[in-house]
Amino acid sequence: MSVRVRIAPSPTGNLHIGTARTAVFNWLFARHHGGTFVLRIEDTDLERSRPEFTQNILDGLKWLGLTWDEGPFFQTQRLDLYRRKIQELLDQGLAYRAYETPEELETMREAQKARGEAPRYNNGHRHLTLEQRAAYEAEGRTAVIRFKIDDDREITWTDLVRGKITWKGKDLGGDMVIARAATATDIGQPLYNFVVVVDDIDMAITHVIRGEDHIGNTPKQILLYEALGAPVPEFGHTPLILNQQGAKLSKRDGVTSISDFQKMGYVAPALANYMTLLGWTPPDATQEIFTLEEAAKQFSFDRVNKAGAKFDWDKLNWLNSQYLHAMSASALTDLLIPYWQAAGYEVDWIAKRPWLEQISALIGPSLTRLDEAVPMTRYLFTQDVGFSEEATRKLQQDGSAAIVAALSTALSQSSELTESSAQSLIKQVATDLGRKEGQLKPILRAALTGETKGPDLIQSWLLLHQQGWDTARLQAALAIVQ
Ligand code: GLU
């Protein structure tokens, strides 16, 4: 049997890290077995689904490298199939129309609560006569379609992650709603728990791998597989992603969607690598850096943890920095240009490519995230960069004026600037003024970059020199030291 798995996001929000991590596990499992990874967009919630969320989900999966083999399929384009299948259940007497109003259902729940019972549907309309149905319809009531659940059933499956799980039919809340807003002649709007099963059968899904929050749906869905006469697939429920407090990672934790991580300057292979480790331990637990393809070779569900996976920013940052540090200057430049552009920096991105790559080579080894490049290189892209408070203080220290003046004169007399000539120039000025180089350099940095910290000073100077801005910077510094 060839493995077929799917990711089935609802486009009611941007691609969430939890969904993306579940997509990673599905992808790894499919690739490990040479199987098929299907993408299905569960857009039946018309009020909350939006095309821009669908786009965000597709972009996010592609960006992460989670290529799918079939789809995207859209549930809203498959409504006929769902309606036909509901009709089959109605014809077989396995489902029925129920006419209680929301108020009647609420009264039922209140009464159950008052008796200390768990709220559930009392299956009250399971056996309506034709006359009773006609009377409700004459009243103008719409119906829901309910699938019969046998209270005496026990439903058991062996979960790929959690082992044997058993549910009792009586704990499933009574006959379940599979469509709403139905009329005597119309099926209405089919709902999640039903359509997901119809689709998984139709798409021949062999393993349903999804978040732990769906465990309670699985026994109901198993009953639907049986009713629809289809083999029951394997199920695997992946652990939740938790915040530092151990609660489910939610919108309140700030960054949760893949596009947010992307904007913050995490690179796709690092984030994919990190998500792989969120709940899975490779056979060699010391191996932390790998591509999705490498992980796929070793992936199995017996190394997926049951316990929730704590989201660890330090670990993600560390991984991201490892990827950034290993990147070529050219690849890094491709990734940095959009950040520089978004920050409003302007240069001729084509003609200045060699200069940009030198910048990437300079700052690459100290980057943790791509967005850090923006403040780090401001002095190279902003002509009138100004001086920070610390830099101003440094430049206004006793003795700074003479140093800046001497550096400025020496620079104006030097024909070309190279790494070694820059070094000799500093040495010469230090000797002339009877100072140590270590005293000069912080002042030179403050003058050239407007900051007291930053990338390697000599390299920064050379890059600034290529822009033709170093002389003017020393002049501007002179103006504030005097
Ligand atoms: N549409 C569901 C969700 O986004 C997925 C359901 C499933 O995987 O079975 O949570």
CSV table of C-alpha atoms and ligand atoms in Angstrom, one decimal:
chain,number,residue,atom,x,y,z
A,1,MET,CA,0.0,0.0,0.0
A,2,SER,CA,1.5,3.3,-1.0
A,3,VAL,CA,1.4,6.0,1.7
A,4,ARG,CA,-0.9,9.0,1.0
A,5,VAL,CA,-1.1,11.8,3.5
A,6,ARG,CA,-2.5,15.3,3.5
A,7,ILE,CA,-2.4,18.7,5.1
A,8,ALA,CA,-5.8,20.3,5.3
A,9,PRO,CA,-5.6,23.9,6.5
A,10,SER,CA,-8.6,26.1,6.9
A,11,PRO,CA,-8.0,29.5,5.3
A,12,THR,CA,-9.4,31.4,8.2
A,13,GLY,CA,-6.0,32.9,9.1
A,14,ASN,CA,-2.4,33.0,7.9
A,15,LEU,CA,-0.4,29.7,7.9
A,16,HIS,CA,0.1,29.0,11.6
A,17,ILE,CA,3.3,27.5,13.0
A,18,GLY,CA,1.2,24.6,14.4
A,19,THR,CA,-0.3,23.8,11.0
A,20,ALA,CA,3.1,24.2,9.3
A,21,ARG,CA,4.7,21.8,11.8
A,22,THR,CA,2.0,19.3,11.1
A,23,ALA,CA,2.6,19.8,7.4
A,24,VAL,CA,6.3,19.1,8.1
A,25,PHE,CA,5.6,15.8,9.7
A,26,ASN,CA,3.2,14.8,6.9
A,27,TRP,CA,5.8,15.7,4.3
A,28,LEU,CA,8.6,13.8,6.1
A,29,PHE,CA,6.4,10.8,6.4
A,30,ALA,CA,5.3,10.9,2.8
A,31,ARG,CA,8.9,11.4,1.5
A,32,HIS,CA,10.2,8.7,3.9
A,33,HIS,CA,7.9,6.2,2.3
A,34,GLY,CA,8.0,7.5,-1.3
A,35,GLY,CA,4.4,8.4,-0.8
A,36,THR,CA,2.1,11.2,-1.9
A,37,PHE,CA,1.5,14.5,0.0
A,38,VAL,CA,-1.9,16.1,-0.8
A,39,LEU,CA,-2.9,19.7,-0.1
A,40,ARG,CA,-6.5,20.4,0.6
A,41,ILE,CA,-7.9,23.8,1.5
A,42,GLU,CA,-10.8,23.4,4.0
A,43,ASP,CA,-12.8,26.5,3.0
A,44,THR,CA,-16.3,25.4,3.9
A,45,ASP,CA,-16.5,28.1,6.7
A,46,LEU,CA,-17.7,30.8,4.3
A,47,GLU,CA,-17.8,33.6,6.8
A,48,ARG,CA,-14.3,33.2,8.1
A,49,SER,CA,-12.4,31.9,4.9
A,50,ARG,CA,-10.6,34.5,2.8
A,51,PRO,CA,-8.6,34.1,-0.5
A,52,GLU,CA,-5.7,36.1,1.0
A,53,PHE,CA,-5.3,33.5,3.7
A,54,THR,CA,-5.3,30.7,1.1
A,55,GLN,CA,-2.6,32.6,-0.7
A,56,ASN,CA,-0.6,33.1,2.5
A,57,ILE,CA,-0.9,29.3,3.2
A,58,LEU,CA,0.3,28.3,-0.3
A,59,ASP,CA,3.1,30.8,-0.2
A,60,GLY,CA,4.2,29.7,3.3
A,61,LEU,CA,4.3,26.0,2.4
A,62,LYS,CA,6.2,26.7,-0.8
A,63,TRP,CA,8.6,29.0,1.0
A,64,LEU,CA,9.4,26.2,3.6
A,65,GLY,CA,10.0,23.7,0.8
A,66,LEU,CA,6.9,21.6,1.7
A,67,THR,CA,6.1,20.8,-1.9
A,68,TRP,CA,2.8,18.9,-2.4
A,69,ASP,CA,2.1,16.3,-5.1
A,70,GLU,CA,-1.6,16.8,-5.5
A,71,GLY,CA,-3.9,19.7,-5.0
A,72,PRO,CA,-4.7,22.3,-3.8
A,73,PHE,CA,-8.2,20.9,-3.6
A,74,PHE,CA,-10.9,23.3,-2.4
A,75,GLN,CA,-13.8,21.9,-0.4
A,76,THR,CA,-16.1,24.6,-1.7
A,77,GLN,CA,-15.7,23.1,-5.1
A,78,ARG,CA,-16.7,19.6,-3.9
A,79,LEU,CA,-20.1,20.3,-2.2
A,80,ASP,CA,-22.0,18.1,-4.7
A,81,LEU,CA,-20.0,15.1,-3.5
A,82,TYR,CA,-20.7,15.8,0.2
A,83,ARG,CA,-24.4,16.3,-0.5
A,84,ARG,CA,-24.5,13.0,-2.4
A,85,LYS,CA,-22.9,11.2,0.5
A,86,ILE,CA,-25.2,12.7,3.0
A,87,GLN,CA,-28.1,11.6,0.9
A,88,GLU,CA,-26.7,8.1,1.0
A,89,LEU,CA,-26.7,8.1,4.8
A,90,LEU,CA,-30.2,9.5,4.9
A,91,ASP,CA,-31.4,6.8,2.5
A,92,GLN,CA,-29.9,4.1,4.6
A,93,GLY,CA,-31.5,5.5,7.8
A,94,LEU,CA,-28.0,6.3,9.2
A,95,ALA,CA,-28.8,10.0,9.4
A,96,TYR,CA,-31.9,12.1,9.8
A,97,ARG,CA,-33.2,15.7,9.9
A,98,ALA,CA,-33.7,17.2,13.3
A,99,TYR,CA,-35.7,20.4,13.8
A,100,GLU,CA,-34.9,21.7,17.3
A,101,THR,CA,-34.3,25.4,17.4
A,102,PRO,CA,-31.2,26.9,19.0
A,103,GLU,CA,-33.3,28.0,21.9
A,104,GLU,CA,-34.7,24.4,22.4
A,105,LEU,CA,-31.2,23.0,22.3
A,106,GLU,CA,-30.0,25.6,24.8
A,107,THR,CA,-32.9,24.7,27.2
A,108,MET,CA,-31.9,21.0,26.8
A,109,ARG,CA,-28.3,21.9,27.8
A,110,GLU,CA,-29.4,24.0,30.7
A,111,ALA,CA,-31.5,21.2,32.1
A,112,GLN,CA,-28.7,18.7,31.7
A,113,LYS,CA,-26.3,21.1,33.5
A,114,ALA,CA,-28.9,21.5,36.3
A,115,ARG,CA,-28.9,17.7,36.7
A,116,GLY,CA,-25.1,17.7,36.8
A,117,GLU,CA,-24.9,15.9,33.5
A,118,ALA,CA,-22.5,16.6,30.6
A,119,PRO,CA,-24.3,18.5,27.9
A,120,ARG,CA,-25.3,16.4,24.9
A,121,TYR,CA,-28.0,16.1,22.3
A,122,ASN,CA,-30.7,13.8,23.5
A,123,ASN,CA,-31.4,12.3,20.1
A,124,GLY,CA,-34.9,13.6,20.5
A,125,HIS,CA,-35.7,13.8,16.8
A,126,ARG,CA,-34.2,10.4,15.8
A,127,HIS,CA,-37.6,8.8,15.3
A,128,LEU,CA,-39.9,11.6,14.1
A,129,THR,CA,-42.9,10.4,12.1
A,130,LEU,CA,-43.5,11.8,8.6
A,131,GLU,CA,-46.3,13.9,10.1
A,132,GLN,CA,-44.1,15.4,12.8
A,133,ARG,CA,-41.5,16.3,10.2
A,134,ALA,CA,-44.1,17.9,8.0
A,135,ALA,CA,-45.5,19.9,10.9
A,136,TYR,CA,-42.0,21.3,11.8
A,137,GLU,CA,-41.5,22.2,8.1
A,138,ALA,CA,-44.9,23.8,7.9
A,139,GLU,CA,-43.8,26.0,10.9
A,140,GLY,CA,-40.9,27.2,8.7
A,141,ARG,CA,-38.1,25.5,10.8
A,142,THR,CA,-34.9,24.6,9.1
A,143,ALA,CA,-33.2,21.4,10.0
A,144,VAL,CA,-29.8,20.1,10.8
A,145,ILE,CA,-28.8,16.7,9.5
A,146,ARG,CA,-27.6,14.4,12.3
A,147,PHE,CA,-25.6,11.2,12.0
A,148,LYS,CA,-26.7,8.5,14.4
A,149,ILE,CA,-24.2,7.6,17.1
A,150,ASP,CA,-24.7,4.4,19.0
A,151,ASP,CA,-24.1,5.1,22.7
A,152,ASP,CA,-23.1,1.5,23.3
A,153,ARG,CA,-20.3,1.5,20.8
A,154,GLU,CA,-16.6,1.5,21.8
A,155,ILE,CA,-14.3,3.1,19.3
A,156,THR,CA,-10.6,2.1,19.4
A,157,TRP,CA,-7.7,3.0,17.3
A,158,THR,CA,-3.9,2.7,17.6
A,159,ASP,CA,-2.6,6.1,17.3
A,160,LEU,CA,0.8,6.5,15.5
A,161,VAL,CA,1.9,8.8,18.3
A,162,ARG,CA,-0.1,8.0,21.3
A,163,GLY,CA,-0.8,4.2,21.0
A,164,LYS,CA,-4.1,2.7,21.8
A,165,ILE,CA,-7.0,5.1,22.3
A,166,THR,CA,-10.5,4.2,23.2
A,167,TRP,CA,-13.7,6.3,23.3
A,168,LYS,CA,-17.2,5.4,24.3
A,169,GLY,CA,-20.0,6.2,22.0
A,170,LYS,CA,-21.9,7.8,24.9
A,171,ASP,CA,-19.2,10.4,25.3
A,172,LEU,CA,-19.5,11.8,21.8
A,173,GLY,CA,-22.3,14.2,22.6
A,174,GLY,CA,-25.2,12.3,21.0
A,175,ASP,CA,-26.1,12.2,17.3
A,176,MET,CA,-23.8,14.5,15.5
A,177,VAL,CA,-24.6,17.3,13.2
A,178,ILE,CA,-23.1,16.7,9.7
A,179,ALA,CA,-25.0,19.5,7.9
A,180,ARG,CA,-26.9,22.6,8.8
A,181,ALA,CA,-29.5,24.8,7.3
A,182,ALA,CA,-31.2,21.9,5.6
A,183,THR,CA,-34.8,21.9,4.3
A,184,ALA,CA,-37.1,19.1,3.3
A,185,THR,CA,-35.6,19.0,-0.1
A,186,ASP,CA,-32.1,20.4,0.4
A,187,ILE,CA,-29.1,19.0,2.3
A,188,GLY,CA,-27.9,22.4,3.4
A,189,GLN,CA,-24.4,23.1,4.4
A,190,PRO,CA,-22.2,20.0,5.1
A,191,LEU,CA,-19.9,20.4,8.1
A,192,TYR,CA,-16.2,19.8,8.9
A,193,ASN,CA,-16.3,16.3,10.6
A,194,PHE,CA,-18.3,14.9,7.7
A,195,VAL,CA,-16.6,16.5,4.7
A,196,VAL,CA,-13.1,15.7,6.1
A,197,VAL,CA,-14.0,12.0,6.0
A,198,VAL,CA,-15.6,12.1,2.6
A,199,ASP,CA,-12.5,13.8,1.3
A,200,ASP,CA,-10.0,11.5,3.0
A,201,ILE,CA,-11.9,8.6,1.5
A,202,ASP,CA,-12.1,10.1,-1.9
A,203,MET,CA,-8.4,11.1,-1.9
A,204,ALA,CA,-7.5,7.6,-0.6
A,205,ILE,CA,-5.6,9.0,2.4
A,206,THR,CA,-3.9,6.2,4.2
A,207,HIS,CA,-2.6,8.1,7.3
A,208,VAL,CA,-4.4,11.1,8.9
A,209,ILE,CA,-1.7,13.0,10.6
A,210,ARG,CA,-2.9,16.1,12.4
A,211,GLY,CA,-2.7,18.2,15.6
A,212,GLU,CA,-3.6,16.7,19.0
A,213,ASP,CA,-6.6,19.1,19.2
A,214,HIS,CA,-8.4,16.9,16.7
A,215,ILE,CA,-8.3,13.7,18.9
A,216,GLY,CA,-11.9,14.2,20.0
A,217,ASN,CA,-13.0,14.2,16.3
A,218,THR,CA,-11.4,11.0,15.5
A,219,PRO,CA,-13.9,8.6,17.1
A,220,LYS,CA,-16.8,10.4,15.3
A,221,GLN,CA,-14.9,10.2,12.1
A,222,ILE,CA,-14.2,6.5,12.5
A,223,LEU,CA,-17.9,5.9,12.8
A,224,LEU,CA,-18.5,7.9,9.6
A,225,TYR,CA,-15.9,5.7,7.7
A,226,GLU,CA,-17.8,2.7,8.8
A,227,ALA,CA,-21.1,4.2,7.8
A,228,LEU,CA,-19.7,5.1,4.4
A,229,GLY,CA,-18.4,1.6,3.9
A,230,ALA,CA,-14.7,2.7,3.7
A,231,PRO,CA,-11.6,1.3,5.3
A,232,VAL,CA,-10.5,3.3,8.3
A,233,PRO,CA,-7.1,5.0,7.8
A,234,GLU,CA,-4.3,5.2,10.4
A,235,PHE,CA,-4.4,8.2,12.7
A,236,GLY,CA,-1.5,10.1,14.3
A,237,HIS,CA,-2.0,13.1,16.5
A,238,THR,CA,1.0,15.3,16.8
A,239,PRO,CA,1.8,17.1,20.1
A,240,LEU,CA,0.8,20.8,20.5
A,241,ILE,CA,3.3,23.6,20.4
A,242,LEU,CA,3.5,25.3,23.7
A,243,ASN,CA,4.7,28.7,24.8
A,244,GLN,CA,7.3,29.1,27.6
A,245,GLN,CA,4.6,28.9,30.2
A,246,GLY,CA,3.5,25.5,28.9
A,247,ALA,CA,0.2,26.8,27.5
A,248,LYS,CA,-0.8,26.2,23.9
A,249,LEU,CA,1.0,28.7,21.6
A,250,SER,CA,-1.6,31.2,20.6
A,251,LYS,CA,-2.0,34.6,18.9
A,252,ARG,CA,-1.3,36.2,22.3
A,253,ASP,CA,2.2,34.9,22.1
A,254,GLY,CA,2.8,37.4,19.3
A,255,VAL,CA,4.5,35.7,16.4
A,256,THR,CA,2.7,32.6,15.3
A,257,SER,CA,2.3,32.7,11.5
A,258,ILE,CA,5.0,31.6,9.1
A,259,SER,CA,4.9,34.9,7.2
A,260,ASP,CA,5.7,36.7,10.5
A,261,PHE,CA,8.8,34.5,11.0
A,262,GLN,CA,9.7,35.2,7.4
A,263,LYS,CA,9.4,39.0,7.9
A,264,MET,CA,11.5,38.8,11.0
A,265,GLY,CA,14.4,37.4,9.0
A,266,TYR,CA,14.3,33.7,9.7
A,267,VAL,CA,15.4,31.7,6.7
A,268,ALA,CA,13.2,28.9,5.4
A,269,PRO,CA,15.6,25.9,5.8
A,270,ALA,CA,16.4,27.0,9.4
A,271,LEU,CA,12.7,27.3,10.4
A,272,ALA,CA,11.9,24.0,8.7
A,273,ASN,CA,14.8,22.4,10.5
A,274,TYR,CA,13.5,23.9,13.8
A,275,MET,CA,10.0,22.7,13.2
A,276,THR,CA,11.2,19.2,12.5
A,277,LEU,CA,12.7,19.2,16.0
A,278,LEU,CA,9.5,20.5,17.6
A,279,GLY,CA,8.2,17.1,18.7
A,280,TRP,CA,10.5,14.7,16.8
A,281,THR,CA,13.9,13.5,18.0
A,282,PRO,CA,16.2,12.2,15.3
A,283,PRO,CA,17.8,8.7,15.9
A,284,ASP,CA,21.1,10.5,16.6
A,285,ALA,CA,19.8,13.1,19.1
A,286,THR,CA,23.0,15.1,18.8
A,287,GLN,CA,22.3,15.9,15.2
A,288,GLU,CA,20.6,19.2,15.2
A,289,ILE,CA,21.2,20.7,11.8
A,290,PHE,CA,19.7,18.9,8.8
A,291,THR,CA,17.6,19.6,5.7
A,292,LEU,CA,14.1,18.3,5.3
A,293,GLU,CA,15.3,15.7,2.9
A,294,GLU,CA,17.9,14.4,5.4
A,295,ALA,CA,15.2,14.3,8.1
A,296,ALA,CA,12.8,12.4,5.8
A,297,LYS,CA,15.3,9.6,5.5
A,298,GLN,CA,15.2,9.0,9.3
A,299,PHE,CA,11.7,10.1,10.1
A,300,SER,CA,9.3,7.7,12.0
A,301,PHE,CA,6.4,8.2,14.3
A,302,ASP,CA,7.9,6.2,17.1
A,303,ARG,CA,10.3,9.1,17.7
A,304,VAL,CA,7.5,11.7,17.9
A,305,ASN,CA,6.9,12.7,21.5
A,306,LYS,CA,3.5,12.6,23.1
A,307,ALA,CA,4.2,15.6,25.3
A,308,GLY,CA,3.7,19.1,24.0
A,309,ALA,CA,6.7,20.7,22.4
A,310,LYS,CA,7.9,23.9,24.0
A,311,PHE,CA,8.8,26.7,21.5
A,312,ASP,CA,12.3,27.7,22.2
A,313,TRP,CA,13.4,31.1,20.6
A,314,ASP,CA,17.0,30.6,21.6
A,315,LYS,CA,17.2,27.4,19.8
A,316,LEU,CA,15.5,28.8,16.7
A,317,ASN,CA,17.8,31.8,16.8
A,318,TRP,CA,20.9,29.6,17.1
A,319,LEU,CA,19.8,27.4,14.2
A,320,ASN,CA,19.0,30.4,12.1
A,321,SER,CA,22.5,31.9,12.8
A,322,GLN,CA,24.1,28.6,11.8
A,323,TYR,CA,22.4,28.7,8.4
A,324,LEU,CA,23.2,32.4,7.9
A,325,HIS,CA,26.9,31.9,8.8
A,326,ALA,CA,27.2,29.0,6.4
A,327,MET,CA,25.7,30.9,3.5
A,328,SER,CA,27.7,32.3,0.5
A,329,ALA,CA,27.9,36.1,0.2
A,330,SER,CA,25.9,35.9,-3.0
A,331,ALA,CA,23.0,33.8,-1.5
A,332,LEU,CA,23.0,36.1,1.6
A,333,THR,CA,22.9,39.2,-0.6
A,334,ASP,CA,19.8,37.8,-2.5
A,335,LEU,CA,18.1,37.4,0.9
A,336,LEU,CA,19.2,40.8,2.3
A,337,ILE,CA,18.2,43.0,-0.7
A,338,PRO,CA,14.5,42.8,0.1
A,339,TYR,CA,15.2,43.9,3.7
A,340,TRP,CA,17.4,46.8,2.6
A,341,GLN,CA,14.7,47.8,0.1
A,342,ALA,CA,11.9,47.5,2.6
A,343,ALA,CA,14.0,49.8,4.9
A,344,GLY,CA,14.0,52.4,2.1
A,345,TYR,CA,17.7,52.1,1.4
A,346,GLU,CA,18.5,53.1,-2.2
A,347,VAL,CA,21.4,52.1,-4.4
A,348,ASP,CA,21.7,50.6,-7.9
A,349,TRP,CA,21.1,47.0,-6.8
A,350,ILE,CA,22.6,45.6,-10.0
A,351,ALA,CA,25.6,47.8,-10.6
A,352,LYS,CA,26.5,47.8,-6.9
A,353,ARG,CA,26.2,44.0,-6.6
A,354,PRO,CA,29.9,43.4,-5.8
A,355,TRP,CA,29.8,46.0,-3.1
A,356,LEU,CA,26.6,44.5,-1.7
A,357,GLU,CA,28.2,41.1,-1.6
A,358,GLN,CA,31.2,42.5,0.3
A,359,ILE,CA,28.7,43.9,2.9
A,360,SER,CA,27.1,40.5,3.2
A,361,ALA,CA,30.5,38.8,3.6
A,362,LEU,CA,31.3,41.3,6.3
A,363,ILE,CA,28.2,41.1,8.4
A,364,GLY,CA,27.1,37.5,7.6
A,365,PRO,CA,29.1,35.9,10.4
A,366,SER,CA,27.5,38.1,13.1
A,367,LEU,CA,23.9,37.8,11.9
A,368,THR,CA,21.3,35.9,13.8
A,369,ARG,CA,18.3,37.1,11.8
A,370,LEU,CA,18.3,38.8,8.4
A,371,ASP,CA,16.4,41.9,9.7
A,372,GLU,CA,19.4,42.8,11.9
A,373,ALA,CA,21.3,43.7,8.7
A,374,VAL,CA,19.2,46.9,8.4
A,375,PRO,CA,20.4,48.8,11.5
A,376,MET,CA,23.8,47.2,11.2
A,377,THR,CA,24.4,48.6,7.7
A,378,ARG,CA,22.6,51.9,8.0
A,379,TYR,CA,25.9,53.9,7.8
A,380,LEU,CA,26.5,52.4,4.4
A,381,PHE,CA,23.2,53.3,2.9
A,382,THR,CA,22.3,56.6,4.5
A,383,GLN,CA,24.5,59.5,3.4
A,384,ASP,CA,23.6,61.8,6.3
A,385,VAL,CA,23.7,59.2,9.0
A,386,GLY,CA,24.1,61.5,12.0
A,387,PHE,CA,25.8,60.5,15.2
A,388,SER,CA,24.2,58.5,18.0
A,389,GLU,CA,24.4,59.9,21.6
A,390,GLU,CA,27.3,57.5,22.4
A,391,ALA,CA,29.1,58.4,19.2
A,392,THR,CA,28.7,62.1,20.0
A,393,ARG,CA,30.0,61.6,23.5
A,394,LYS,CA,33.0,59.7,22.1
A,395,LEU,CA,33.7,62.4,19.6
A,396,GLN,CA,33.5,65.2,22.2
A,397,GLN,CA,36.0,63.5,24.5
A,398,ASP,CA,39.2,65.4,25.2
A,399,GLY,CA,41.7,64.7,22.4
A,400,SER,CA,39.1,63.5,19.9
A,401,ALA,CA,39.3,66.7,17.9
A,402,ALA,CA,43.0,66.3,17.2
A,403,ILE,CA,42.5,62.7,16.2
A,404,VAL,CA,39.7,63.3,13.8
A,405,ALA,CA,41.5,66.3,12.3
A,406,ALA,CA,44.7,64.2,11.8
A,407,LEU,CA,42.8,61.3,10.3
A,408,SER,CA,41.0,63.6,8.0
A,409,THR,CA,44.2,65.2,6.8
A,410,ALA,CA,45.9,61.8,6.3
A,411,LEU,CA,43.0,60.5,4.3
A,412,SER,CA,42.9,63.5,2.0
A,413,GLN,CA,46.6,63.0,1.3
A,414,SER,CA,46.4,59.2,0.6
A,415,SER,CA,45.9,58.3,-3.0
A,416,GLU,CA,44.0,55.1,-2.6
A,417,LEU,CA,42.6,53.2,0.3
A,418,THR,CA,43.2,49.5,0.8
A,419,GLU,CA,43.1,47.3,3.8
A,420,SER,CA,46.9,47.8,4.4
A,421,SER,CA,47.0,51.5,3.6
A,422,ALA,CA,44.1,52.1,6.0
A,423,GLN,CA,46.0,50.2,8.7
A,424,SER,CA,49.2,52.1,8.0
A,425,LEU,CA,47.3,55.4,8.0
A,426,ILE,CA,45.9,54.7,11.5
A,427,LYS,CA,49.3,53.6,12.7
A,428,GLN,CA,50.9,56.7,11.3
A,429,VAL,CA,48.4,59.1,12.9
A,430,ALA,CA,48.7,57.3,16.2
A,431,THR,CA,52.5,57.7,16.1
A,432,ASP,CA,52.3,61.3,15.1
A,433,LEU,CA,49.9,62.1,18.0
A,434,GLY,CA,51.7,59.9,20.5
A,435,ARG,CA,48.6,57.8,21.0
A,436,LYS,CA,47.8,54.2,20.9
A,437,GLU,CA,45.9,52.7,18.0
A,438,GLY,CA,43.4,51.4,20.5
A,439,GLN,CA,42.6,55.0,21.4
A,440,LEU,CA,42.1,56.1,17.8
A,441,LYS,CA,39.9,53.3,16.5
A,442,PRO,CA,36.8,54.0,18.6
A,443,ILE,CA,36.9,57.6,17.6
A,444,LEU,CA,37.4,56.7,13.9
A,445,ARG,CA,34.5,54.3,14.2
A,446,ALA,CA,32.2,57.0,15.8
A,447,ALA,CA,33.2,59.4,13.1
A,448,LEU,CA,32.7,57.1,10.1
A,449,THR,CA,29.7,55.2,11.2
A,450,GLY,CA,27.9,57.4,13.7
A,451,GLU,CA,27.9,54.5,16.1
A,452,THR,CA,30.2,53.1,18.8
A,453,LYS,CA,29.7,49.5,17.8
A,454,GLY,CA,29.4,47.7,14.5
A,455,PRO,CA,31.1,45.4,12.0
A,456,ASP,CA,34.9,45.3,11.5
A,457,LEU,CA,36.2,48.9,11.4
A,458,ILE,CA,38.7,48.6,8.6
A,459,GLN,CA,36.3,46.7,6.4
A,460,SER,CA,33.5,49.2,7.2
A,461,TRP,CA,35.8,52.0,6.2
A,462,LEU,CA,36.7,50.4,2.9
A,463,LEU,CA,33.0,49.9,2.1
A,464,LEU,CA,32.2,53.5,3.0
A,465,HIS,CA,35.2,54.6,0.9
A,466,GLN,CA,33.7,52.8,-2.1
A,467,GLN,CA,30.5,54.9,-1.6
A,468,GLY,CA,32.7,58.0,-1.5
A,469,TRP,CA,31.3,59.0,1.9
A,470,ASP,CA,34.3,58.6,4.3
A,471,THR,CA,35.8,62.1,3.7
A,472,ALA,CA,32.5,63.8,4.3
A,473,ARG,CA,31.9,61.7,7.5
A,474,LEU,CA,35.2,62.8,8.9
A,475,GLN,CA,34.3,66.4,8.1
A,476,ALA,CA,30.9,66.1,9.7
A,477,ALA,CA,32.6,64.6,12.8
A,478,LEU,CA,35.0,67.6,12.8
A,479,ALA,CA,32.1,69.9,12.9
A,480,ILE,CA,30.8,68.4,16.2
A,481,VAL,CA,34.1,67.9,17.9
A,482,GLN,CA,35.1,71.5,17.6
B,1,GLU,N1,-9.1,21.9,8.7
B,1,GLU,C1,-8.6,21.4,9.9
B,1,GLU,C2,-7.7,22.4,10.6
B,1,GLU,O1,-7.3,23.3,10.0
B,1,GLU,C3,-7.8,20.1,9.6
B,1,GLU,C4,-8.5,18.9,9.9
B,1,GLU,C5,-7.7,17.7,9.7
B,1,GLU,O2,-6.5,17.7,9.5
B,1,GLU,O3,-8.4,16.6,9.8
B,1,GLU,O4,-7.5,22.2,11.8
